[in-house]
XYZ file of C-alpha atoms in Angstrom:
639
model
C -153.558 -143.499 159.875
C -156.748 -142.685 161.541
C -159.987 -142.063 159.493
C -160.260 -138.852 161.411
C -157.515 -137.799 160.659
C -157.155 -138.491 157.146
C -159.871 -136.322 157.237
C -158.244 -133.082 159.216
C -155.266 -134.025 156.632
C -157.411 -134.057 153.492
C -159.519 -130.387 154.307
C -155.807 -129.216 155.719
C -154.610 -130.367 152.201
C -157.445 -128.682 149.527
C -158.766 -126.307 151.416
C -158.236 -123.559 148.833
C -159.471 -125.875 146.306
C -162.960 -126.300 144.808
C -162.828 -129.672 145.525
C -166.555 -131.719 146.231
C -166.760 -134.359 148.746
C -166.569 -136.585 145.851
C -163.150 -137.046 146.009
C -162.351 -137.754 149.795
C -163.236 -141.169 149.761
C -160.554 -141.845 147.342
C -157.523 -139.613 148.968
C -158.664 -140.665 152.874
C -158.469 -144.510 151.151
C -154.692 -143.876 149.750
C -153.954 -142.014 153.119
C -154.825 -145.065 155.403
C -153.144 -147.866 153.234
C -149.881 -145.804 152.441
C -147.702 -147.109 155.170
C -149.037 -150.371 154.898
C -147.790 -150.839 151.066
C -144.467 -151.759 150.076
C -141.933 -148.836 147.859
C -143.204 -148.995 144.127
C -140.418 -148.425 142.231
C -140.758 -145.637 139.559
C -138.933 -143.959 136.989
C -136.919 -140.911 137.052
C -135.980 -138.662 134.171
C -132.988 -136.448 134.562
C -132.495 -133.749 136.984
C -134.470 -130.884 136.346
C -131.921 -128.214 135.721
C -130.394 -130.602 133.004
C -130.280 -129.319 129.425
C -133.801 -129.334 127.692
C -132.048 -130.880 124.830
C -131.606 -134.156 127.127
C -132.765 -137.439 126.053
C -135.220 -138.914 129.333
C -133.325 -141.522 130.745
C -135.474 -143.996 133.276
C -133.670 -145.556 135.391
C -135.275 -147.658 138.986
C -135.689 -145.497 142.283
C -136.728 -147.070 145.058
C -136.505 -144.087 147.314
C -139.631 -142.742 145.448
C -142.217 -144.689 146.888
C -145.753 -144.141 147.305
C -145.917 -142.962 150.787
C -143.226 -140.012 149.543
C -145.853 -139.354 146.381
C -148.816 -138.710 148.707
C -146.823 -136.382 151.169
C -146.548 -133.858 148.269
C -150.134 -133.756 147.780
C -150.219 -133.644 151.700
C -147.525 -130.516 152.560
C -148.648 -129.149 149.227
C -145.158 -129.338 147.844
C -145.680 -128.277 144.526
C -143.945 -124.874 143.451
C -144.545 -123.275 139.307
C -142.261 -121.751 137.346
C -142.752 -119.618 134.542
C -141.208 -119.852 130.833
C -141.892 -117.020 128.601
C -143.742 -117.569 125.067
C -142.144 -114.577 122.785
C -143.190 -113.420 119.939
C -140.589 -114.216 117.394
C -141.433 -110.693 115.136
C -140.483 -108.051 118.043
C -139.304 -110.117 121.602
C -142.358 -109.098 123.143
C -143.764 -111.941 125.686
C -146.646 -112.921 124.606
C -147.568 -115.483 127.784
C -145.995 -117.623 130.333
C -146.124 -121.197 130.318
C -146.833 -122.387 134.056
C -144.653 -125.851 134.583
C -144.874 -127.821 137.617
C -142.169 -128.278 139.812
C -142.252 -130.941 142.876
C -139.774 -130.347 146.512
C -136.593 -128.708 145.401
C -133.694 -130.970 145.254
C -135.722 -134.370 145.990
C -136.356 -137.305 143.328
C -139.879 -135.651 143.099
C -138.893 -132.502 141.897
C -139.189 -133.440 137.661
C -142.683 -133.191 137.035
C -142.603 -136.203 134.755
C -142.125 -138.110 137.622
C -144.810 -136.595 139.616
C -147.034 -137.096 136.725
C -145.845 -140.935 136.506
C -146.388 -141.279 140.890
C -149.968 -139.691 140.392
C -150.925 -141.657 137.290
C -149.987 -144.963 139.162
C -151.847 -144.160 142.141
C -154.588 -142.764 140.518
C -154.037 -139.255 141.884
C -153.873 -137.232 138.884
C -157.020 -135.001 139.391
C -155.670 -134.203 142.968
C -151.986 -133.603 141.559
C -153.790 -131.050 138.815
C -155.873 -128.912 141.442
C -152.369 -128.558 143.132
C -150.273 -127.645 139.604
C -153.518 -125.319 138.571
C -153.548 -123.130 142.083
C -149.665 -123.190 142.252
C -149.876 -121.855 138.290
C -152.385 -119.354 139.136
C -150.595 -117.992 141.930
C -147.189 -117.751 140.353
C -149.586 -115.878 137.402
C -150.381 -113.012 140.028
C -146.956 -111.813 138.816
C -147.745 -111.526 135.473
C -148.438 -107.935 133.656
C -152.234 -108.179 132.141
C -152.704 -109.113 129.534
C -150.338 -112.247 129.325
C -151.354 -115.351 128.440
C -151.171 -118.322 131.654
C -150.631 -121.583 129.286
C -151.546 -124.291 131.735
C -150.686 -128.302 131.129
C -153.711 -130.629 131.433
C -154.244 -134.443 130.990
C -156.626 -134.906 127.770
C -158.937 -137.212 130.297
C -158.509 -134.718 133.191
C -160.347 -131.784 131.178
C -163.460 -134.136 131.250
C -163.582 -134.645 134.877
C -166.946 -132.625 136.265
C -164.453 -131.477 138.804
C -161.776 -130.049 136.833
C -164.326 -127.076 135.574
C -164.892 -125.848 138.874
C -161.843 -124.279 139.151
C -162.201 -122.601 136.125
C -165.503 -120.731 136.992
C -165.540 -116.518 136.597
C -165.775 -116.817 140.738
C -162.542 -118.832 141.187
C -160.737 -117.426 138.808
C -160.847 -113.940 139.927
C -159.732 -114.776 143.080
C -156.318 -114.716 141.652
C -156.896 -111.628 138.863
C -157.238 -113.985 136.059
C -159.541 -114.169 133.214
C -160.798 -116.720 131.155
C -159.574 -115.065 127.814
C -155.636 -114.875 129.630
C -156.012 -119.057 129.953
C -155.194 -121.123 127.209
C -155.452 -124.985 128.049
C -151.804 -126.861 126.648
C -153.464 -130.944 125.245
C -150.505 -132.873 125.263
C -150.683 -134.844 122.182
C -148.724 -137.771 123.348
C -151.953 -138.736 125.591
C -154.927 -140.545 124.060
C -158.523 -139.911 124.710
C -160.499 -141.921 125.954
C -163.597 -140.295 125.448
C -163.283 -138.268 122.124
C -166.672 -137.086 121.444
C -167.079 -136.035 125.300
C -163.760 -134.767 124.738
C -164.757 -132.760 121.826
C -168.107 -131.485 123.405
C -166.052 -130.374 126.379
C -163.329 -128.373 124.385
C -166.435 -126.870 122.771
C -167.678 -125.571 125.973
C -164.376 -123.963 127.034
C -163.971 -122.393 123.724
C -167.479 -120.882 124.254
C -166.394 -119.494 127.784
C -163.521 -117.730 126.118
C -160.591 -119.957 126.800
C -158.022 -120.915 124.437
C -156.928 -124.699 123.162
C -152.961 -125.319 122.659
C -152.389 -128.744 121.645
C -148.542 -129.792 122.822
C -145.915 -131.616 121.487
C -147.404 -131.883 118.160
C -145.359 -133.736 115.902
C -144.188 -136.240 118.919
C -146.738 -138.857 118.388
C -148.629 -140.597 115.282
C -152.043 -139.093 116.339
C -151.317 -136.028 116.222
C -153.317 -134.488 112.958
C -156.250 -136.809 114.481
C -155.899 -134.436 117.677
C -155.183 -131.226 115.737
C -158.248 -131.598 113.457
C -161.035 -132.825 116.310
C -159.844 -130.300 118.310
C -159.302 -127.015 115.580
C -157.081 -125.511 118.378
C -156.093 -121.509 118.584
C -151.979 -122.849 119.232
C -150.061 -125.510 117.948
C -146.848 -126.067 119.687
C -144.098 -127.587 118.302
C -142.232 -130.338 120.227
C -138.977 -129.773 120.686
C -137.500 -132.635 118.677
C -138.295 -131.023 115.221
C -136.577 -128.091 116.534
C -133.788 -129.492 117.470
C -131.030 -128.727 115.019
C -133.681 -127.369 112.277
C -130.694 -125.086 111.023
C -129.296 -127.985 109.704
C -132.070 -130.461 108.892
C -133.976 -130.118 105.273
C -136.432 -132.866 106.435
C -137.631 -130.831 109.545
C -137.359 -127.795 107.439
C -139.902 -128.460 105.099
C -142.208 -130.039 108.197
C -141.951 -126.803 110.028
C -142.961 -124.830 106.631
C -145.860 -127.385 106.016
C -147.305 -126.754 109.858
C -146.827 -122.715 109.111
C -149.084 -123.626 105.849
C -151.264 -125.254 107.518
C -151.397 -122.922 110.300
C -152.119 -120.405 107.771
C -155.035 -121.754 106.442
C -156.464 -122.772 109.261
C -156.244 -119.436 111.191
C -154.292 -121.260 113.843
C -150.969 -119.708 115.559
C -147.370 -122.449 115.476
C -145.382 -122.073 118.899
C -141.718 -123.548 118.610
C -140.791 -125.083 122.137
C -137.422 -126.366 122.625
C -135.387 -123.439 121.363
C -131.891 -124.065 122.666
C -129.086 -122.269 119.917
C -129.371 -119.240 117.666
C -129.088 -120.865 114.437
C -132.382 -122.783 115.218
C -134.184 -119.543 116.671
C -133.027 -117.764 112.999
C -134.194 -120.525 110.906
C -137.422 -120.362 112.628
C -138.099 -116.336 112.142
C -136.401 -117.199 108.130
C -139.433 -119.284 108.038
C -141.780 -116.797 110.103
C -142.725 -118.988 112.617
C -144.598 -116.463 114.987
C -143.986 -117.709 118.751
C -141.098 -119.624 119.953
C -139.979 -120.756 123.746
C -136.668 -122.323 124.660
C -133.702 -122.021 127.049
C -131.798 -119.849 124.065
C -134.649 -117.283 124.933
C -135.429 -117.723 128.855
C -135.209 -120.852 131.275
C -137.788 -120.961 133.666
C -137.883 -119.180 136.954
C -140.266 -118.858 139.653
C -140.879 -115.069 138.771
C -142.013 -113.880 135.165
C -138.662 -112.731 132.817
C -138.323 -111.120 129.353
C -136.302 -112.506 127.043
C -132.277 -112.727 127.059
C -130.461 -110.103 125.853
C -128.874 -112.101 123.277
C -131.753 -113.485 121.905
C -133.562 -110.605 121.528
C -130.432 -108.802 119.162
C -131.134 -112.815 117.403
C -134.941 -111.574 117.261
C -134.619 -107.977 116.581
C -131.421 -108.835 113.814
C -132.993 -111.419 111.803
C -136.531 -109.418 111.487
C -134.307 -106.594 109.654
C -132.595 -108.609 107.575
C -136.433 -110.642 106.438
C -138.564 -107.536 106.516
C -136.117 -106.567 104.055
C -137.437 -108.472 101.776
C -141.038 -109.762 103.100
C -144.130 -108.391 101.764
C -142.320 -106.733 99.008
C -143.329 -107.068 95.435
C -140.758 -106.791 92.493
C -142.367 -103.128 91.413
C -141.213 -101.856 95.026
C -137.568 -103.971 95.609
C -134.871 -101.895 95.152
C -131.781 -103.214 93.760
C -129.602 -101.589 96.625
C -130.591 -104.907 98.338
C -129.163 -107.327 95.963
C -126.006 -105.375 94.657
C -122.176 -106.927 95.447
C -119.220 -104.649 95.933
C -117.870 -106.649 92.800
C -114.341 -106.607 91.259
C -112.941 -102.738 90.309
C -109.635 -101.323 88.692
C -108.709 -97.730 88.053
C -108.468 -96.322 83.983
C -104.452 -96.801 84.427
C -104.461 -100.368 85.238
C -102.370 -102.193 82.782
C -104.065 -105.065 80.712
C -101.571 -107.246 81.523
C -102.431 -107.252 85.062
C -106.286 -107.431 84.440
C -105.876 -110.635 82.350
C -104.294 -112.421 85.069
C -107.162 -111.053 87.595
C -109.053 -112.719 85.080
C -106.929 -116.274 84.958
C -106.447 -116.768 88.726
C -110.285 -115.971 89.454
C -112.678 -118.648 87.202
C -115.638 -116.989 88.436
C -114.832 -113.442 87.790
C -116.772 -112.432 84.330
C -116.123 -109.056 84.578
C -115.333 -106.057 85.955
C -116.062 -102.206 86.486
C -113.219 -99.458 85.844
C -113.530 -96.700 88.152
C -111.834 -93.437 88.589
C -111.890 -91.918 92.193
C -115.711 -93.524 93.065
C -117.476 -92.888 89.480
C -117.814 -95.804 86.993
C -116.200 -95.081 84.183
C -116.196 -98.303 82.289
C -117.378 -101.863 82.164
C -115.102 -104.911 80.937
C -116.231 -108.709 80.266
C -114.202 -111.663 80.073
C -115.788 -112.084 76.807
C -114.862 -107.864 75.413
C -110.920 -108.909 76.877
C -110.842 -112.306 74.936
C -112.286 -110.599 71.535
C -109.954 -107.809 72.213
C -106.826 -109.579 72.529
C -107.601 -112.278 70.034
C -105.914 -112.210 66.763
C -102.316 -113.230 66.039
C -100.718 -110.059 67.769
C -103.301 -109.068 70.309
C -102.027 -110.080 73.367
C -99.032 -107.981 71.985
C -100.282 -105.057 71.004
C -102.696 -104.317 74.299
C -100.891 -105.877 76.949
C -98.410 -102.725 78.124
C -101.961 -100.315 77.538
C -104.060 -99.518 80.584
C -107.253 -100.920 80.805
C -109.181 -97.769 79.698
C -107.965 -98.140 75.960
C -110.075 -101.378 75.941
C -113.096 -100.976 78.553
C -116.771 -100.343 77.325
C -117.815 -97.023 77.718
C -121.639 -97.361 77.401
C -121.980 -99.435 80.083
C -125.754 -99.495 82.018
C -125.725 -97.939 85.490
C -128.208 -97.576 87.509
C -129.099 -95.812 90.688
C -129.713 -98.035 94.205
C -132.915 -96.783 94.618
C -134.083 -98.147 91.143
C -136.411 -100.862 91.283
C -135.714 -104.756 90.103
C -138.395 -104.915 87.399
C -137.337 -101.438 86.102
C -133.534 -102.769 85.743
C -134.318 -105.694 84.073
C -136.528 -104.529 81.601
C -133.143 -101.815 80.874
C -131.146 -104.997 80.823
C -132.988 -107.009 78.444
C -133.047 -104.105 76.105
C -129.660 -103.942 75.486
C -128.253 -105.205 72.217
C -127.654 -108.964 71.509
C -123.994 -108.918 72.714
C -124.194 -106.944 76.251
C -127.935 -108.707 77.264
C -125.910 -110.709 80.226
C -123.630 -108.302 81.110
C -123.841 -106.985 84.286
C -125.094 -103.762 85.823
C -123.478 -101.466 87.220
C -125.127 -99.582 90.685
C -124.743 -96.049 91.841
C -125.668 -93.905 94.600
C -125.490 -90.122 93.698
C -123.011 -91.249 90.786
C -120.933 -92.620 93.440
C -119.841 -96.430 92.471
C -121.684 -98.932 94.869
C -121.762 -102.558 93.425
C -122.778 -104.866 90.369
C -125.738 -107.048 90.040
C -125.860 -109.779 87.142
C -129.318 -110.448 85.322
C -129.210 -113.769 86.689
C -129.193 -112.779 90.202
C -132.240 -110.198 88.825
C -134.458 -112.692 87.735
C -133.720 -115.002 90.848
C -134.857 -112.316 92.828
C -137.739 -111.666 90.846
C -138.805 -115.004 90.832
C -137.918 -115.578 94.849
C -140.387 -112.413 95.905
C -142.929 -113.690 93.740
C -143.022 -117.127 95.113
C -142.760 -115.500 98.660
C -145.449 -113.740 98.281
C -147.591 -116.159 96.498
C -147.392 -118.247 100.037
C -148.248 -115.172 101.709
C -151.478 -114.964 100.288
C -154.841 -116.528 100.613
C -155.144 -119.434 98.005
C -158.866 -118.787 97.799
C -159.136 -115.078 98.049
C -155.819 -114.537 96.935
C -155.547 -111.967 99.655
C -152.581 -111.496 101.826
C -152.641 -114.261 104.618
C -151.754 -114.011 108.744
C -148.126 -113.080 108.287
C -148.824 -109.793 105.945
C -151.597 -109.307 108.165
C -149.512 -109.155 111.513
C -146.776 -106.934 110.275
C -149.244 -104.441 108.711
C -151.374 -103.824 112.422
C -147.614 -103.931 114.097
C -146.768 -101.110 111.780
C -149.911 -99.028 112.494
C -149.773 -99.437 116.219
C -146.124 -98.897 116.511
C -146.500 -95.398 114.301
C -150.129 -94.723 116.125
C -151.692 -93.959 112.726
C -155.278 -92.604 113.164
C -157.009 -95.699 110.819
C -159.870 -97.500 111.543
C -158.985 -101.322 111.416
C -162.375 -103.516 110.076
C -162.632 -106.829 110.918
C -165.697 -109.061 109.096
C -167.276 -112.000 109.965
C -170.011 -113.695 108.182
C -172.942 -114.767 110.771
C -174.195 -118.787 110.361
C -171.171 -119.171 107.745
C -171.366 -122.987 109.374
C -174.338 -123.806 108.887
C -174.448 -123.294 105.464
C -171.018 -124.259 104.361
C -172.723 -127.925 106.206
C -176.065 -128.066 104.117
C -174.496 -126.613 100.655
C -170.940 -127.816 101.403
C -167.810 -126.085 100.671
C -167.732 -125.265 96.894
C -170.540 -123.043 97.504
C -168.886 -122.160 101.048
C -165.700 -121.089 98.886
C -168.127 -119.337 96.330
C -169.319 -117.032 99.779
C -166.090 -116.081 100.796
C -164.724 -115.165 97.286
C -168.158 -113.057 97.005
C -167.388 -111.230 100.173
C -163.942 -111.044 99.248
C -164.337 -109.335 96.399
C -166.949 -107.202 97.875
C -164.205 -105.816 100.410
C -161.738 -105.098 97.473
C -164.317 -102.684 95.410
C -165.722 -101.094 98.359
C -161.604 -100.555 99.924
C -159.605 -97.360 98.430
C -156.709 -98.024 96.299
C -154.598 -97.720 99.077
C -156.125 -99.599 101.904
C -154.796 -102.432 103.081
C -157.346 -105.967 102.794
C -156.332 -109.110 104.099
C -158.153 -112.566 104.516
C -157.356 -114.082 108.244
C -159.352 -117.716 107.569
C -162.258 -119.172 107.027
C -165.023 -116.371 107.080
C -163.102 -113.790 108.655
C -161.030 -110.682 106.759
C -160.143 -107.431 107.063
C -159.458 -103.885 105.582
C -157.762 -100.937 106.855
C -159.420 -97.595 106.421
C -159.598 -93.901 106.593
C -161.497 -93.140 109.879
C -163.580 -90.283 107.691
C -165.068 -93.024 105.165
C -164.716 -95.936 107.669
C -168.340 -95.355 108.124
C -169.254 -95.418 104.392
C -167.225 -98.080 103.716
C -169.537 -100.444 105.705
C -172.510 -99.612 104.540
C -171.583 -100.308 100.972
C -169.491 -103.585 102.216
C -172.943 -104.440 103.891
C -175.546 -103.624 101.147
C -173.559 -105.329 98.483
C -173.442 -108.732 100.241
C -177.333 -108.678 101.341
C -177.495 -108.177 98.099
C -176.179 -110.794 97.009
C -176.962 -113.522 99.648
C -180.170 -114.832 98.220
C -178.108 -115.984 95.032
C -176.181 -118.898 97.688
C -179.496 -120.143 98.967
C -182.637 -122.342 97.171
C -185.802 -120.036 96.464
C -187.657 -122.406 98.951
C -184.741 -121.327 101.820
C -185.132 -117.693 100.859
C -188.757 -117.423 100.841
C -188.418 -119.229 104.251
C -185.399 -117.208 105.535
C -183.807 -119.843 107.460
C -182.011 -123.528 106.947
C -182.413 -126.677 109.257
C -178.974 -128.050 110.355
C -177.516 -129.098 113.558
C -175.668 -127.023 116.033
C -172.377 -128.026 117.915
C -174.137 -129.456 120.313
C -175.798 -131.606 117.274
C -179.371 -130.241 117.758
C -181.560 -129.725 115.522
C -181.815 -125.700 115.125
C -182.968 -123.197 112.817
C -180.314 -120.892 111.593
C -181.452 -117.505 109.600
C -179.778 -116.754 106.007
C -176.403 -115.246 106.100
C -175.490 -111.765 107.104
C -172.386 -109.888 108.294
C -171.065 -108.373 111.415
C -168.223 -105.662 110.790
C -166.790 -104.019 113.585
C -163.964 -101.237 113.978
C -160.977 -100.454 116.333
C -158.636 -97.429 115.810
C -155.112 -98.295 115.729
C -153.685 -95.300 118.000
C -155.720 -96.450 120.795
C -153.561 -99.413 121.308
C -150.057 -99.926 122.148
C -149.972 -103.659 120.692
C -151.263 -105.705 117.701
C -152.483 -108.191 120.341
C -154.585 -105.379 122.452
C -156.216 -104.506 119.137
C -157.281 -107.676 117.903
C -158.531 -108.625 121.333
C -160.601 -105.541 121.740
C -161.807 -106.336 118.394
C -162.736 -109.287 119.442
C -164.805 -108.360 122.225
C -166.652 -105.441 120.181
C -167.562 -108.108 117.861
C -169.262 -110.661 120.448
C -171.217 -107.562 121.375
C -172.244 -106.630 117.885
C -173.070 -110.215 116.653
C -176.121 -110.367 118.963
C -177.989 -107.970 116.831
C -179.717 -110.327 114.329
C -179.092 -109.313 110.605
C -176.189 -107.390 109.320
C -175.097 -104.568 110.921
C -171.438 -102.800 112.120
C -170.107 -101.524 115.392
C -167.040 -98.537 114.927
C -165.071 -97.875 117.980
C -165.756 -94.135 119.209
């Protein structure tokens, strides 16, 4: 091919592209010795409308050559489609994930194997700028307010070139902004350059994009990756979720990455979603996002999810919100109770001590007349009942009645756990495992054993004991989530306060973290005096919490949050620091810098301004970049 021509063919090619002259030697240099080169064989995964659960299987095709490879970049043959990223709580989509798709119906058209061509050819920068503008188009679609999650190359992101077609210019060519972007690492790639790397993911962070780091949990590097990195997503590959409904060993890797996650204030997306039972397991374990073909395949325009998945979603939120979040003062024992075993007053004994032999596990039963409890009888009250020489005798022809316990407990559904086992427990030496008998407007509903009590007890305690903090010991992410979902979906007039303690880093990295921990359990318990009763506190991560408040005393609530930590700042820091009123330390750039004593931003959003969780926190957010400019302490409250 002609020079001149590669060139026409080159600007014909990335014209819409940000692309510097940089790169034309190299693409006008694979243009003119294409034909001259001999088919490279590659490999080719499986067709791209097979099953996501399929195992990649490469197999030679020489049909894929080179000179095929660099006609896609030529015609500009590269097509996205978009998978939706749900939120696993309510169904809502919370982005799209944009996946490159080469000519329909050609060996070309798996991206791996684009990926592989460009890789081999050393084309992968030009095969990104085409999967980036292809993804950013498709993303004109979107609603705002959607997250675009975008594949890139771990080395690619370090390219100078790659950032120019992230600048605020480019991107609003196509209605985008940087805080709708979040960059997908894939976690199988290594980097080359990991402190560049690092510095880099830095400066995106800093511009307001978001880090996802992919496939975690399909390589060995992976917590290497996760920790350098301290990403806002971590997705899931697909192979722990395969069959997680059935797998204890992926189970307890799943609840060990939500842990994590936790602590870390970083949010788990599940990829790979393909049955129910796996998406159920995954909201059992309150995994927040989730992806699959169970909830959407891909398609060139943006979908919600499937029907069924969402009645999945929807159902198996009921049945855990049931229980989640609630303490054993507040659980009803409506949620525990079994219909249980009944006979009417006239039932004869004979026939209740064969219920009793053909059923090993039945220990008792409840006599009821129409649908009131009128009785209770053990398996223990019929044995010392008929025992004796001529007890079987004597009762047998009677009806159960003449034999039943008459001061049986009952108790109404609405009672709660801890209030029905303290009533159990109190009952004399011979009844204290009997069961209970349940009610609803005298009307006979169920039994519940102690046993089953004190599991439950003991099962809400423990659930909520992961829900919390381990260094405040205030609730975590997931009790934060569902309370702001509950005020925005009942548009409750309260003001919602987020904190965030200014040059936390700094001196968490010259004191170190036991007196970094002794700072946030300070503040912590700061929040909790200065709260009501009633409002709800919550600890996200790291230096950041927040409280719930009445809009009337949001106001005063600050002030006192804010004058009793200024207050007691000096007491972290040496009397040489405070007389000085600033530490030495190093930025994230690792400069030398000077970084004043600690103070803290609070800002305010009211709930019923917003119609999602998400569009609070994110206005939140942006309130609080404002606010943290001002030097010192201070707070910002929505009007």
């Amino acid at each position: 091919m002609p020079e001149s021509s590669a060139q026409d063919l080159f600007d014909e090619t990335f014209c819409d592209l940000p692309l510097t002259a940089g790169h034309m030697p190299h693409l006008q240099a694979q243009l003119r010795c294409a034909p001259a080169l001999a088919p490279q064989p590659v490999s080719m995964c499986l067709p791209v409308d097979a099953p996501e659960s399929s195992t990649p299987i490469r197999v030679p095709v020489e049909e894929t050559d080179r000179q095929a490879f660099l006609d896609v970049l030529h015609n500009q043959e590269i097509t996205s489609v978009l998978q939706p990223i749900v939120s696993l709580r309510d169904g809502a989509v919370f982005g799209y994930e944009a996946l490159g798709r080469g000519p329909a119906g050609s060996l070309l058209e798996n991206p791996e194997t684009l990926i592989q061509c460009a890789l081999e050819n050393g084309c992968m920068l030009e095969l990104e700028h085409l999967f980036r503008r292809s993804a950013l188009r498709a993303a004109r679609q979107m609603p705002t307010g959607i997250r675009l999650f975008l594949n890139v190359n771990p080395n690619i992101i370090q390219d100078p070139h790659f950032g120019m077609g992230f600048t605020k210019e480019y991107l609003t060519r196509f209605a985008i902004s940087a805080e709708d972007i979040v960059f997908e690492i894939t976690e199988r790639e290594s980097v080359e350059n990991l402190r560049g790397f690092k510095q880099i993911i830095e400066h995106y962070k800093g511009q307001n994009y978001q880090i996802s780091i992919d496939d975690a949990g399909a390589g060995y590097s992976g917590l290497n990756l996760i920790s350098d990195v301290q990403p806002h997503f971590i997705k899931l590959d697909m192979q722990l979720i395969r069959g997680v409904d059935k797998d204890l060993t992926r189970q307890a890797l799943i609840k060990s990455m939500q842990e994590f996650a936790a602590l870390t204030n970083t949010r788990i997306i599940a990829e790979g979603i393909e049955t129910e039972e796996e998406l159920a397991t995954l909201i059992s374990f309150d995994v927040p996002y989730g992806q699959g073909y169970f909830i959407r395949k891909p398609s060139p325009s943006p979908r919600v999810v499937e029907p069924t998945a969402l009645q999945v979603i929807h159902r198996e939120n009921k049945i855990k919100n049931r229980f989640f979040g609630a303490r054993v003062h507040k659980f009803h024992v409506r949620h525990i109770c079994r219909p249980g075993t009944v006979v009417p007053p006239h039932t004869p004994i004979r026939t209740v001590v064969e219920l009793f032999e053909n059923n090993s596990k039945l220990n008792g039963l409840c006599v009821v007349m129409g649908e009131v409890p009128v009785g209770a009888l053990t398996r223990n009250r019929l044995h010392e009942q008929l025992s004796g020489r001529f007890g079987f005798s004597l009762f047998a022809d009677k009806a159960v009645e003449a034999v039943m316990d008459r001061s049986f407990l009952s108790v109404d559904h609405q009672c709660t756990i801890d209030l029905v086992a303290r009533q159990a427990m109190r009952r004399d030496d011979a009844k204290l495992y009997d069961f209970v008998t349940v009610t609803r407007e005298g009307r006979y509903q169920g039994v519940v054993t102690v046993k089953e009590l004190l599991e439950k007890s003991i099962e809400l305690e423990v659930a909520n004991a992961r829900q919390l903090n381990p260094l405040s010991e205030l609730p975590g992410n997931a009790l934060i989530d569902i309370e702001l979902e509950r005020l925005v979906r009942l548009g409750l007039p309260r003001i919602v306060l987020y904190f965030d303690i200014d040059n936390f880093k700094a001196y968490n990295d010259k004191y170190g973290f036991k007196n970094g921990d002794r700072a946030l359990k300070r503040l912590s318990s700061i929040i909790k005096e200065s709260a009501a009763e009633d409002d709800f506190v919550g600890h996200i991560g790291g230096d950041d919490f927040i409280a719930v408040a009445d809009g009337r005393t949001a106001q005063r609530v600050c002030e006192t949050i804010i004058n009793a930590f200024n207050e007691s700042v000096p007491a972290f820091y040496s009397a040489e620091d405070v007389q000085r009123g600033y530490i030495e330390g190093k930025n994230r750039s690792n400069v030398e810098e000077r970084f004043p004593l600690m103070s803290l931003t609070i800002v305010g959003v009211r709930a019923n301004n917003y119609q999602s969780s998400f569009d609070l926190a994110r206005a939140a957010a942006a309130l609080k970049k404002q606010c943290k400019r001002i030097q010192g302490s201070n707070y910002q409250l929505e009007a």
